[in-house]
PDB file of C-alpha atoms and ligand atoms in Angstrom:
ATOM      1  CA  ARG R 752     125.250 -27.731  -5.279  1.00 68.00           C
ATOM      2  CA  LYS R 753     122.244 -28.857  -7.229  1.00 75.00           C
ATOM      3  CA  HIS R 754     124.334 -31.688  -8.609  1.00 82.00           C
ATOM      4  CA  SER R 755     125.413 -32.979  -5.217  1.00 83.00           C
ATOM      5  CA  GLU R 756     121.830 -32.762  -3.935  1.00 80.00           C
ATOM      6  CA  MET R 757     120.722 -34.936  -6.832  1.00 82.00           C
ATOM      7  CA  ARG R 758     123.457 -37.436  -6.111  1.00 84.00           C
ATOM      8  CA  MET R 759     122.455 -37.596  -2.480  1.00 82.00           C
ATOM      9  CA  LYS R 760     118.826 -38.153  -3.490  1.00 81.00           C
ATOM     10  CA  ASP R 761     119.774 -40.971  -5.861  1.00 89.00           C
ATOM     11  CA  GLN R 762     121.855 -42.575  -3.180  1.00 90.00           C
ATOM     12  CA  ARG R 763     118.961 -42.392  -0.719  1.00 93.00           C
ATOM     13  CA  VAL R 764     116.661 -44.071  -3.211  1.00 93.00           C
ATOM     14  CA  GLN R 765     119.140 -46.762  -4.165  1.00 93.00           C
ATOM     15  CA  THR R 766     119.819 -47.843  -0.596  1.00 93.00           C
ATOM     16  CA  HIS R 767     116.192 -48.040   0.599  1.00 95.00           C
ATOM     17  CA  PRO R 768     114.551 -51.400  -0.164  1.00 95.00           C
ATOM     18  CA  CYS R 769     111.041 -49.905  -0.470  1.00 95.00           C
ATOM     19  CA  TYR R 770     112.105 -47.045  -2.738  1.00 95.00           C
ATOM     20  CA  SER R 771     114.166 -49.216  -5.068  1.00 93.00           C
ATOM     21  CA  LYS R 772     113.706 -52.844  -6.038  1.00 91.00           C
ATOM     22  CA  ASP R 773     117.455 -52.973  -6.629  1.00 90.00           C
ATOM     23  CA  ALA R 774     118.065 -52.227  -2.948  1.00 91.00           C
ATOM     24  CA  HIS R 775     116.807 -55.667  -1.916  1.00 91.00           C
ATOM     25  CA  LYS R 776     120.117 -56.513  -0.277  1.00 93.00           C
ATOM     26  CA  TYR R 777     119.406 -53.928   2.425  1.00 95.00           C
ATOM     27  CA  ALA R 778     117.204 -54.658   5.419  1.00 94.00           C
ATOM     28  CA  ARG R 779     114.760 -52.521   7.363  1.00 94.00           C
ATOM     29  CA  ILE R 780     113.391 -52.661  10.861  1.00 94.00           C
ATOM     30  CA  HIS R 781     110.083 -51.293  12.042  1.00 93.00           C
ATOM     31  CA  LEU R 782     109.974 -50.113  15.630  1.00 94.00           C
ATOM     32  CA  PRO R 783     106.429 -50.346  17.041  1.00 93.00           C
ATOM     33  CA  VAL R 784     106.303 -47.308  19.311  1.00 95.00           C
ATOM     34  CA  ALA R 785     103.137 -45.551  18.089  1.00 93.00           C
ATOM     35  CA  PRO R 786      99.894 -47.003  19.482  1.00 91.00           C
ATOM     36  CA  ALA R 787      97.387 -44.159  19.072  1.00 92.00           C
ATOM     37  CA  CYS R 788      95.620 -43.087  15.923  1.00 93.00           C
ATOM     38  CA  ASN R 789      93.831 -39.859  15.063  1.00 95.00           C
ATOM     39  CA  ILE R 790      91.494 -41.153  12.373  1.00 95.00           C
ATOM     40  CA  GLN R 791      89.303 -44.179  11.850  1.00 92.00           C
ATOM     41  CA  CYS R 792      89.795 -45.885   8.498  1.00 90.00           C
ATOM     42  CA  ASN R 793      86.847 -48.122   7.776  1.00 88.00           C
ATOM     43  CA  TYR R 794      89.174 -50.957   6.793  1.00 84.00           C
ATOM     44  CA  CYS R 795      91.108 -50.843  10.056  1.00 81.00           C
ATOM     45  CA  ASN R 796      90.460 -52.878  13.127  1.00 71.00           C
ATOM     46  CA  ARG R 797      92.185 -51.124  16.009  1.00 70.00           C
ATOM     47  CA  LYS R 798      93.102 -54.385  17.634  1.00 72.00           C
ATOM     48  CA  PHE R 799      95.674 -54.870  14.876  1.00 74.00           C
ATOM     49  CA  ASP R 800      98.462 -52.949  13.138  1.00 78.00           C
ATOM     50  CA  CYS R 801      97.777 -49.912  10.947  1.00 81.00           C
ATOM     51  CA  SER R 802      96.550 -51.187   7.615  1.00 80.00           C
ATOM     52  CA  ASN R 803      97.655 -48.073   5.758  1.00 80.00           C
ATOM     53  CA  GLU R 804     101.222 -49.251   5.630  1.00 78.00           C
ATOM     54  CA  THR R 805     101.221 -52.636   7.163  1.00 72.00           C
ATOM     55  CA  ARG R 806      99.427 -55.912   6.867  1.00 69.00           C
ATOM     56  CA  PRO R 807      96.226 -55.876   8.876  1.00 64.00           C
ATOM     57  CA  GLY R 808      95.432 -58.755  11.160  1.00 63.00           C
ATOM     58  CA  VAL R 809      98.666 -58.866  13.111  1.00 70.00           C
ATOM     59  CA  VAL R 810      99.376 -57.340  16.483  1.00 72.00           C
ATOM     60  CA  SER R 811     102.797 -55.899  17.251  1.00 77.00           C
ATOM     61  CA  LYS R 812     103.935 -55.707  20.813  1.00 87.00           C
ATOM     62  CA  LEU R 813     104.463 -52.091  21.710  1.00 92.00           C
ATOM     63  CA  LEU R 814     107.897 -50.809  22.739  1.00 94.00           C
ATOM     64  CA  SER R 815     108.914 -47.670  24.614  1.00 96.00           C
ATOM     65  CA  PRO R 816     111.369 -45.422  22.741  1.00 97.00           C
ATOM     66  CA  ALA R 817     114.231 -46.676  24.933  1.00 97.00           C
ATOM     67  CA  GLU R 818     113.330 -50.325  24.278  1.00 96.00           C
ATOM     68  CA  ALA R 819     113.002 -49.557  20.576  1.00 96.00           C
ATOM     69  CA  VAL R 820     116.455 -47.990  20.366  1.00 97.00           C
ATOM     70  CA  HIS R 821     117.816 -50.970  22.265  1.00 96.00           C
ATOM     71  CA  ARG R 822     116.158 -53.353  19.804  1.00 95.00           C
ATOM     72  CA  PHE R 823     117.637 -51.435  16.877  1.00 96.00           C
ATOM     73  CA  GLN R 824     121.092 -51.661  18.406  1.00 96.00           C
ATOM     74  CA  ALA R 825     120.802 -55.390  19.090  1.00 95.00           C
ATOM     75  CA  VAL R 826     119.529 -56.176  15.598  1.00 94.00           C
ATOM     76  CA  LYS R 827     122.066 -53.942  13.861  1.00 94.00           C
ATOM     77  CA  LYS R 828     124.898 -55.817  15.567  1.00 94.00           C
ATOM     78  CA  ARG R 829     124.024 -59.042  13.853  1.00 92.00           C
ATOM     79  CA  MET R 830     122.463 -57.610  10.698  1.00 92.00           C
ATOM     80  CA  PRO R 831     125.024 -55.270   9.158  1.00 93.00           C
ATOM     81  CA  GLU R 832     122.834 -54.868   6.072  1.00 94.00           C
ATOM     82  CA  LEU R 833     120.256 -53.068   8.204  1.00 95.00           C
ATOM     83  CA  LYS R 834     119.901 -49.723   6.471  1.00 96.00           C
ATOM     84  CA  VAL R 835     116.435 -48.370   7.285  1.00 96.00           C
ATOM     85  CA  VAL R 836     114.624 -47.731  10.556  1.00 97.00           C
ATOM     86  CA  GLY R 837     110.933 -47.172   9.989  1.00 95.00           C
ATOM     87  CA  ILE R 838     108.108 -46.211  12.292  1.00 95.00           C
ATOM     88  CA  ALA R 839     104.851 -47.503  10.909  1.00 92.00           C
ATOM     89  CA  GLY R 840     102.496 -48.064  13.770  1.00 85.00           C
ATOM     90  CA  PRO R 841     100.764 -49.971  15.125  1.00 90.00           C
ATOM     91  CA  GLY R 842      98.754 -46.684  14.990  1.00 91.00           C
ATOM     92  CA  ASP R 843      99.810 -43.420  13.360  1.00 95.00           C
ATOM     93  CA  PRO R 844     103.374 -42.290  14.175  1.00 96.00           C
ATOM     94  CA  LEU R 845     102.439 -38.608  14.038  1.00 97.00           C
ATOM     95  CA  ALA R 846      99.562 -39.124  16.441  1.00 96.00           C
ATOM     96  CA  ASN R 847     102.331 -40.208  18.852  1.00 96.00           C
ATOM     97  CA  PRO R 848     104.844 -37.466  18.115  1.00 97.00           C
ATOM     98  CA  ASN R 849     106.811 -37.698  21.351  1.00 97.00           C
ATOM     99  CA  ALA R 850     107.469 -41.427  21.127  1.00 97.00           C
ATOM    100  CA  THR R 851     108.158 -41.253  17.394  1.00 98.00           C
ATOM    101  CA  LEU R 852     110.602 -38.363  17.601  1.00 98.00           C
ATOM    102  CA  ALA R 853     112.341 -39.694  20.719  1.00 98.00           C
ATOM    103  CA  THR R 854     112.878 -43.044  18.985  1.00 98.00           C
ATOM    104  CA  LEU R 855     114.200 -41.504  15.777  1.00 98.00           C
ATOM    105  CA  LYS R 856     116.492 -39.197  17.706  1.00 98.00           C
ATOM    106  CA  GLY R 857     117.786 -42.080  19.811  1.00 98.00           C
ATOM    107  CA  VAL R 858     118.565 -44.123  16.701  1.00 98.00           C
ATOM    108  CA  ALA R 859     120.232 -41.187  14.929  1.00 97.00           C
ATOM    109  CA  GLU R 860     122.467 -40.594  17.941  1.00 96.00           C
ATOM    110  CA  ILE R 861     123.970 -44.053  17.780  1.00 95.00           C
ATOM    111  CA  ASP R 862     124.009 -44.500  13.992  1.00 95.00           C
ATOM    112  CA  ASP R 863     124.248 -41.647  11.523  1.00 92.00           C
ATOM    113  CA  ASP R 864     124.317 -43.930   8.492  1.00 93.00           C
ATOM    114  CA  VAL R 865     120.906 -45.544   8.772  1.00 96.00           C
ATOM    115  CA  HIS R 866     117.884 -43.992   6.967  1.00 97.00           C
ATOM    116  CA  LEU R 867     115.035 -42.825   9.168  1.00 98.00           C
ATOM    117  CA  CYS R 868     111.626 -43.538   7.660  1.00 97.00           C
ATOM    118  CA  VAL R 869     108.088 -42.705   8.812  1.00 97.00           C
ATOM    119  CA  SER R 870     104.687 -43.711   7.539  1.00 96.00           C
ATOM    120  CA  THR R 871     101.605 -41.594   8.334  1.00 97.00           C
ATOM    121  CA  ASN R 872      98.017 -40.939   7.346  1.00 97.00           C
ATOM    122  CA  GLY R 873      99.066 -37.283   7.042  1.00 98.00           C
ATOM    123  CA  LEU R 874      96.496 -35.678   9.341  1.00 98.00           C
ATOM    124  CA  ASN R 875      99.160 -34.185  11.604  1.00 98.00           C
ATOM    125  CA  LEU R 876     101.858 -33.855   8.980  1.00 98.00           C
ATOM    126  CA  PRO R 877     102.044 -30.131   8.080  1.00 98.00           C
ATOM    127  CA  GLU R 878     102.742 -29.154  11.675  1.00 98.00           C
ATOM    128  CA  GLN R 879     105.431 -31.827  12.050  1.00 98.00           C
ATOM    129  CA  VAL R 880     107.417 -31.613   8.834  1.00 98.00           C
ATOM    130  CA  ASP R 881     110.044 -29.398  10.461  1.00 98.00           C
ATOM    131  CA  ALA R 882     110.458 -31.689  13.452  1.00 98.00           C
ATOM    132  CA  LEU R 883     110.825 -34.737  11.192  1.00 98.00           C
ATOM    133  CA  ALA R 884     113.344 -33.021   8.939  1.00 98.00           C
ATOM    134  CA  GLY R 885     115.105 -31.804  12.089  1.00 97.00           C
ATOM    135  CA  VAL R 886     115.804 -35.323  13.362  1.00 97.00           C
ATOM    136  CA  GLY R 887     116.979 -36.366   9.903  1.00 97.00           C
ATOM    137  CA  VAL R 888     113.982 -38.111   8.336  1.00 98.00           C
ATOM    138  CA  HIS R 889     114.560 -38.327   4.579  1.00 96.00           C
ATOM    139  CA  HIS R 890     111.947 -40.952   3.720  1.00 97.00           C
ATOM    140  CA  LEU R 891     108.261 -40.443   4.403  1.00 98.00           C
ATOM    141  CA  THR R 892     105.148 -42.311   3.344  1.00 97.00           C
ATOM    142  CA  ILE R 893     101.708 -40.712   3.353  1.00 98.00           C
ATOM    143  CA  THR R 894      98.651 -42.870   2.814  1.00 97.00           C
ATOM    144  CA  ILE R 895      96.292 -40.917   0.590  1.00 97.00           C
ATOM    145  CA  ASN R 896      93.281 -42.838  -0.650  1.00 96.00           C
ATOM    146  CA  SER R 897      91.352 -40.195  -2.549  1.00 96.00           C
ATOM    147  CA  LEU R 898      91.255 -36.509  -3.388  1.00 96.00           C
ATOM    148  CA  SER R 899      87.501 -36.442  -3.324  1.00 94.00           C
ATOM    149  CA  ALA R 900      85.917 -35.779   0.063  1.00 95.00           C
ATOM    150  CA  LYS R 901      82.858 -37.723  -0.989  1.00 94.00           C
ATOM    151  CA  THR R 902      84.908 -40.823  -1.820  1.00 93.00           C
ATOM    152  CA  ALA R 903      87.069 -40.397   1.255  1.00 95.00           C
ATOM    153  CA  SER R 904      83.994 -40.109   3.462  1.00 94.00           C
ATOM    154  CA  GLU R 905      83.197 -43.712   2.501  1.00 92.00           C
ATOM    155  CA  LEU R 906      86.658 -44.772   3.626  1.00 92.00           C
ATOM    156  CA  TYR R 907      86.918 -42.920   6.949  1.00 93.00           C
ATOM    157  CA  SER R 908      84.482 -42.723   9.853  1.00 91.00           C
ATOM    158  CA  TRP R 909      86.054 -39.841  11.721  1.00 94.00           C
ATOM    159  CA  ALA R 910      89.140 -37.706  12.235  1.00 96.00           C
ATOM    160  CA  TYR R 911      90.252 -36.157  15.496  1.00 97.00           C
ATOM    161  CA  PHE R 912      91.552 -32.772  14.435  1.00 96.00           C
ATOM    162  CA  ASN R 913      92.141 -29.523  16.351  1.00 94.00           C
ATOM    163  CA  ASN R 914      90.640 -31.096  19.462  1.00 94.00           C
ATOM    164  CA  GLN R 915      87.414 -31.954  17.677  1.00 96.00           C
ATOM    165  CA  ARG R 916      85.994 -35.188  16.440  1.00 96.00           C
ATOM    166  CA  LEU R 917      84.962 -34.582  12.827  1.00 97.00           C
ATOM    167  CA  ARG R 918      82.792 -37.017  10.904  1.00 96.00           C
ATOM    168  CA  GLY R 919      81.650 -37.652   7.353  1.00 94.00           C
ATOM    169  CA  ILE R 920      82.521 -35.068   4.692  1.00 97.00           C
ATOM    170  CA  GLU R 921      83.987 -32.711   7.269  1.00 97.00           C
ATOM    171  CA  ALA R 922      86.472 -35.318   8.457  1.00 97.00           C
ATOM    172  CA  ALA R 923      87.376 -36.240   4.887  1.00 97.00           C
ATOM    173  CA  GLU R 924      87.929 -32.610   3.888  1.00 98.00           C
ATOM    174  CA  ALA R 925      90.193 -31.894   6.842  1.00 98.00           C
ATOM    175  CA  LEU R 926      92.232 -35.025   6.188  1.00 98.00           C
ATOM    176  CA  ILE R 927      92.681 -34.356   2.457  1.00 98.00           C
ATOM    177  CA  GLU R 928      93.619 -30.728   3.049  1.00 98.00           C
ATOM    178  CA  GLN R 929      96.254 -31.725   5.605  1.00 98.00           C
ATOM    179  CA  GLN R 930      97.610 -34.508   3.382  1.00 98.00           C
ATOM    180  CA  MET R 931      98.014 -32.145   0.433  1.00 98.00           C
ATOM    181  CA  LYS R 932      99.667 -29.437   2.532  1.00 98.00           C
ATOM    182  CA  GLY R 933     101.920 -31.949   4.247  1.00 98.00           C
ATOM    183  CA  LEU R 934     102.974 -33.584   0.985  1.00 98.00           C
ATOM    184  CA  LYS R 935     104.020 -30.267  -0.507  1.00 98.00           C
ATOM    185  CA  LEU R 936     105.860 -29.110   2.610  1.00 98.00           C
ATOM    186  CA  ALA R 937     107.674 -32.410   2.998  1.00 98.00           C
ATOM    187  CA  SER R 938     108.825 -32.482  -0.633  1.00 98.00           C
ATOM    188  CA  GLU R 939     109.951 -28.880  -0.359  1.00 97.00           C
ATOM    189  CA  ALA R 940     111.943 -29.823   2.736  1.00 97.00           C
ATOM    190  CA  GLY R 941     113.849 -32.343   0.607  1.00 95.00           C
ATOM    191  CA  ILE R 942     112.127 -35.423   2.039  1.00 97.00           C
ATOM    192  CA  LEU R 943     111.558 -38.273  -0.433  1.00 97.00           C
ATOM    193  CA  VAL R 944     107.820 -38.821  -0.257  1.00 98.00           C
ATOM    194  CA  LYS R 945     106.126 -42.065  -1.191  1.00 98.00           C
ATOM    195  CA  VAL R 946     102.333 -42.153  -1.317  1.00 98.00           C
ATOM    196  CA  ASN R 947     100.435 -45.319  -0.416  1.00 97.00           C
ATOM    197  CA  THR R 948      96.902 -45.800  -1.688  1.00 96.00           C
ATOM    198  CA  VAL R 949      94.841 -48.676  -0.326  1.00 94.00           C
ATOM    199  CA  LEU R 950      92.807 -49.843  -3.303  1.00 94.00           C
ATOM    200  CA  VAL R 951      89.206 -50.522  -2.327  1.00 92.00           C
ATOM    201  CA  PRO R 952      87.278 -51.879  -5.301  1.00 90.00           C
ATOM    202  CA  GLY R 953      84.218 -49.878  -6.239  1.00 88.00           C
ATOM    203  CA  ILE R 954      85.244 -46.963  -4.021  1.00 90.00           C
ATOM    204  CA  ASN R 955      88.574 -45.383  -4.922  1.00 92.00           C
ATOM    205  CA  ASP R 956      89.529 -47.129  -8.165  1.00 88.00           C
ATOM    206  CA  GLY R 957      88.865 -45.631 -11.587  1.00 72.00           C
ATOM    207  CA  GLU R 958      88.735 -41.911 -12.205  1.00 70.00           C
ATOM    208  CA  SER R 959      89.466 -40.810  -8.696  1.00 84.00           C
ATOM    209  CA  LEU R 960      92.769 -42.688  -8.768  1.00 92.00           C
ATOM    210  CA  SER R 961      93.939 -40.951 -11.914  1.00 92.00           C
ATOM    211  CA  ALA R 962      93.187 -37.516 -10.407  1.00 93.00           C
ATOM    212  CA  LEU R 963      95.055 -38.528  -7.286  1.00 96.00           C
ATOM    213  CA  ALA R 964      98.157 -39.636  -9.199  1.00 97.00           C
ATOM    214  CA  LYS R 965      98.252 -36.331 -11.103  1.00 96.00           C
ATOM    215  CA  GLU R 966      97.901 -34.257  -7.956  1.00 97.00           C
ATOM    216  CA  ILE R 967     100.557 -36.056  -5.920  1.00 98.00           C
ATOM    217  CA  GLN R 968     102.925 -35.842  -8.872  1.00 97.00           C
ATOM    218  CA  SER R 969     102.471 -32.071  -9.001  1.00 98.00           C
ATOM    219  CA  ARG R 970     103.104 -31.838  -5.252  1.00 98.00           C
ATOM    220  CA  GLY R 971     106.437 -33.571  -5.470  1.00 97.00           C
ATOM    221  CA  ALA R 972     105.748 -37.212  -4.544  1.00 97.00           C
ATOM    222  CA  LEU R 973     108.467 -39.515  -5.802  1.00 96.00           C
ATOM    223  CA  LEU R 974     106.809 -42.904  -5.760  1.00 97.00           C
ATOM    224  CA  HIS R 975     103.279 -44.330  -5.581  1.00 97.00           C
ATOM    225  CA  ASN R 976     102.356 -47.607  -3.933  1.00 97.00           C
ATOM    226  CA  VAL R 977      98.853 -48.723  -4.871  1.00 96.00           C
ATOM    227  CA  MET R 978      98.364 -51.559  -2.398  1.00 94.00           C
ATOM    228  CA  PRO R 979      95.471 -53.993  -2.238  1.00 92.00           C
ATOM    229  CA  LEU R 980      92.943 -53.866   0.564  1.00 89.00           C
ATOM    230  CA  ILE R 981      93.517 -57.105   2.440  1.00 82.00           C
ATOM    231  CA  SER R 982      90.133 -57.956   3.707  1.00 74.00           C
ATOM    232  CA  ASP R 983      89.080 -60.691   5.996  1.00 67.00           C
ATOM    233  CA  PRO R 984      85.619 -60.635   7.542  1.00 64.00           C
ATOM    234  CA  ALA R 985      87.140 -62.225  10.645  1.00 61.00           C
ATOM    235  CA  HIS R 986      89.205 -59.088  11.214  1.00 57.00           C
ATOM    236  CA  GLY R 987      86.132 -56.899  11.019  1.00 55.00           C
ATOM    237  CA  THR R 988      87.312 -55.280   7.792  1.00 56.00           C
ATOM    238  CA  PHE R 989      85.176 -52.345   6.843  1.00 60.00           C
ATOM    239  CA  PHE R 990      84.321 -51.304  10.290  1.00 58.00           C
ATOM    240  CA  GLY R 991      80.631 -50.645  10.599  1.00 55.00           C
ATOM    241  CA  LEU R 992      79.977 -51.401   6.938  1.00 57.00           C
ATOM    242  CA  ASN R 993      79.373 -54.495   4.905  1.00 56.00           C
ATOM    243  CA  HIS R 994      82.402 -56.588   4.151  1.00 69.00           C
ATOM    244  CA  ILE R 995      84.165 -55.469   0.943  1.00 79.00           C
ATOM    245  CA  PRO R 996      86.481 -57.943  -0.742  1.00 83.00           C
ATOM    246  CA  GLY R 997      89.963 -56.753  -1.721  1.00 87.00           C
ATOM    247  CA  PRO R 998      90.940 -56.345  -5.375  1.00 91.00           C
ATOM    248  CA  ASP R 999      92.006 -59.348  -7.438  1.00 92.00           C
ATOM    249  CA  LYS R1000      95.248 -59.354  -9.408  1.00 94.00           C
ATOM    250  CA  GLU R1001      93.644 -57.897 -12.539  1.00 95.00           C
ATOM    251  CA  GLN R1002      91.970 -55.070 -10.643  1.00 95.00           C
ATOM    252  CA  LEU R1003      95.236 -54.209  -8.922  1.00 95.00           C
ATOM    253  CA  GLU R1004      97.181 -54.248 -12.174  1.00 96.00           C
ATOM    254  CA  ALA R1005      94.575 -52.097 -13.901  1.00 95.00           C
ATOM    255  CA  ALA R1006      94.691 -49.545 -11.078  1.00 95.00           C
ATOM    256  CA  ARG R1007      98.491 -49.419 -11.162  1.00 96.00           C
ATOM    257  CA  LYS R1008      98.338 -48.862 -14.888  1.00 95.00           C
ATOM    258  CA  VAL R1009      95.973 -45.902 -14.478  1.00 94.00           C
ATOM    259  CA  ALA R1010      98.053 -44.346 -11.691  1.00 96.00           C
ATOM    260  CA  GLY R1011     101.241 -45.266 -13.534  1.00 96.00           C
ATOM    261  CA  MET R1012     100.455 -42.745 -16.288  1.00 95.00           C
ATOM    262  CA  ASP R1013     101.511 -40.003 -13.866  1.00 96.00           C
ATOM    263  CA  MET R1014     103.378 -41.654 -11.017  1.00 97.00           C
ATOM    264  CA  GLN R1015     106.122 -44.224 -10.861  1.00 96.00           C
ATOM    265  CA  GLN R1016     104.572 -47.299  -9.234  1.00 96.00           C
ATOM    266  CA  MET R1017     106.037 -49.451  -6.487  1.00 95.00           C
ATOM    267  CA  THR R1018     105.063 -53.065  -7.121  1.00 93.00           C
ATOM    268  CA  HIS R1019     107.161 -54.986  -4.605  1.00 93.00           C
ATOM    269  CA  CYS R1020     105.485 -53.907  -1.355  1.00 92.00           C
ATOM    270  CA  GLN R1021     105.202 -56.699   1.217  1.00 88.00           C
ATOM    271  CA  GLN R1022     102.646 -54.962   3.441  1.00 87.00           C
ATOM    272  CA  CYS R1023     104.925 -55.463   6.397  1.00 85.00           C
ATOM    273  CA  ARG R1024     104.058 -55.711  10.051  1.00 81.00           C
ATOM    274  CA  ALA R1025     104.596 -52.715  12.339  1.00 81.00           C
ATOM    275  CA  ASP R1026     107.455 -54.709  13.913  1.00 86.00           C
ATOM    276  CA  ALA R1027     108.911 -56.263  10.747  1.00 86.00           C
ATOM    277  CA  VAL R1028     112.642 -56.823  10.456  1.00 89.00           C
ATOM    278  CA  GLY R1029     114.927 -58.084   7.710  1.00 89.00           C
ATOM    279  CA  LYS R1030     115.059 -57.860   3.945  1.00 92.00           C
ATOM    280  CA  LEU R1031     111.735 -57.382   2.204  1.00 89.00           C
ATOM    281  CA  ASP R1032     111.908 -60.796   0.573  1.00 78.00           C
ATOM    282  CA  SER R1033     112.886 -62.736   3.703  1.00 74.00           C
ATOM    283  CA  ASP R1034     110.905 -61.218   6.446  1.00 60.00           C
ATOM    284  CA  GLN R1035     111.063 -61.992  10.116  1.00 61.00           C
ATOM    285  CA  SER R1036     108.967 -60.501  12.817  1.00 56.00           C
ATOM    286  CA  CYS R1037     110.358 -58.862  15.888  1.00 50.00           C
ATOM    287  CA  ALA R1038     107.777 -60.756  17.860  1.00 48.00           C
ATOM    288  CA  SER R1039     109.876 -63.851  17.264  1.00 50.00           C
ATOM    289  CA  LYS R1040     111.326 -65.249  20.468  1.00 46.00           C
ATOM    290  CA  GLU R1041     114.878 -65.030  19.299  1.00 48.00           C
ATOM    291  CA  LEU R1042     114.728 -61.306  18.690  1.00 52.00           C
ATOM    292  CA  ASP R1043     112.760 -60.651  21.806  1.00 48.00           C
ATOM    293  CA  SER R1044     115.306 -62.375  23.994  1.00 44.00           C
ATOM    294  CA  SER R1045     118.064 -60.343  22.372  1.00 44.00           C
ATOM    295  CA  VAL R1046     116.386 -57.162  23.531  1.00 46.00           C
ATOM    296  CA  ALA R1047     115.191 -58.276  26.928  1.00 37.00           C
ATOM    297  CA  THR R1048     115.779 -55.322  29.223  1.00 32.00           C
TER     298      THR R1048
HETATM  299 FE1  CLF S2144     108.955 -49.322   6.578  1.00 83.38          FE
HETATM  300 FE2  CLF S2144     107.358 -48.232   4.941  1.00 83.38          FE
HETATM  301 FE3  CLF S2144     109.626 -47.060   5.499  1.00 83.38          FE
HETATM  302 FE4  CLF S2144     109.518 -49.246   4.024  1.00 83.38          FE
HETATM  303  S1  CLF S2144     107.877 -50.617   4.754  1.00 83.38           S
HETATM  304  S2  CLF S2144     108.001 -47.344   6.914  1.00 83.38           S
HETATM  305  S3  CLF S2144     108.655 -47.264   3.490  1.00 83.38           S
HETATM  306  S4  CLF S2144     110.883 -48.856   5.783  1.00 83.38           S
HETATM  307 FE5  CLF S2144     107.984 -50.984   2.351  1.00 83.38          FE
HETATM  308 FE6  CLF S2144     106.824 -52.663   3.944  1.00 83.38          FE
HETATM  309 FE7  CLF S2144     105.609 -51.910   1.752  1.00 83.38          FE
HETATM  310 FE8  CLF S2144     105.921 -50.236   3.683  1.00 83.38          FE
HETATM  311  S5  CLF S2144     107.494 -53.074   1.826  1.00 83.38           S
HETATM  312  S6  CLF S2144     104.704 -52.024   3.840  1.00 83.38           S
HETATM  313  S7  CLF S2144     106.299 -49.839   1.536  1.00 83.38           S
HETATM  314 FE1  SF4 S2145      93.982 -47.872  11.416  1.00 83.38          FE
HETATM  315 FE2  SF4 S2145      96.174 -46.893  10.334  1.00 83.38          FE
HETATM  316 FE3  SF4 S2145      93.804 -45.957   9.580  1.00 83.38          FE
HETATM  317 FE4  SF4 S2145      94.750 -45.375  11.976  1.00 83.38          FE
HETATM  318  S1  SF4 S2145      95.616 -44.727  10.018  1.00 83.38           S
HETATM  319  S2  SF4 S2145      92.673 -46.050  11.517  1.00 83.38           S
HETATM  320  S3  SF4 S2145      95.812 -47.275  12.552  1.00 83.38           S
HETATM  321  S4  SF4 S2145      94.579 -48.046   9.240  1.00 83.38           S
END
């Protein structure tokens, strides 16, 4: 049994374009059904897509779960290489559990071959691992930027947790605790977990990154995606704080090298939109007229 589980895992890695560079012939679609968010990252501007997984500075038009399933169906018809359906915003999918689960369920009902994929900040993850596994999610991304509450408190303004708005260290501690719990539970449930880390120079590079890579490795993460902060003062990057420039190529490479001592690094991330569709190297957006007319209700 162990052997067949391993084979299944390999197959799930090899057919997901984010998990394997060699899977570039497969396409993914993001369905933008999740508007709300339960934390405030300082590098996020709420007018745009979630910057934990996706490129900041673009706005995806929200869909209802029914519209999203319809879009999937229409795109799949003319894109047989479509292999992954991801929910990655524009806010946090698990802060919108009903829409996220209804969409995933709807997709799974019409196509049992496609991989279901979710990207989250992890705040609500422990309580939802069972529901995600239940609808057949095998690929999950958690954005974890630091293990240190002090560092994290520079990256987040607040977290809305257990019906309370937490701030500062308290918010950071709650978030990290939930991320760590959720990561372990998800890996134990057989979900292939990728961790994204948004590299913010001077804040979460260096030592804290090495500790993070070690910890996520021990909790069962499969892949680590250290992604650059894309900062543009025009987008209000670093909400409430001074503008911080993103890392240059050397800084990014150095960080990946540090984290790479413990975790396999993903280096081909495209920082997709919350409504991206296509292969990673030839992206289209679902906001394009052509796709929109194909899913007009
Ligand atoms: Fe989407 Fe993310 Fe799933 Fe991929 S994207 S939810 S894991 S199907 Fe991929 Fe795009 Fe990078 Fe994300 S290239 S932003 S890592
Ligand atoms: Fe923005 Fe995403 Fe952070 Fe929420 S989790 S504040 S949507 S970057």
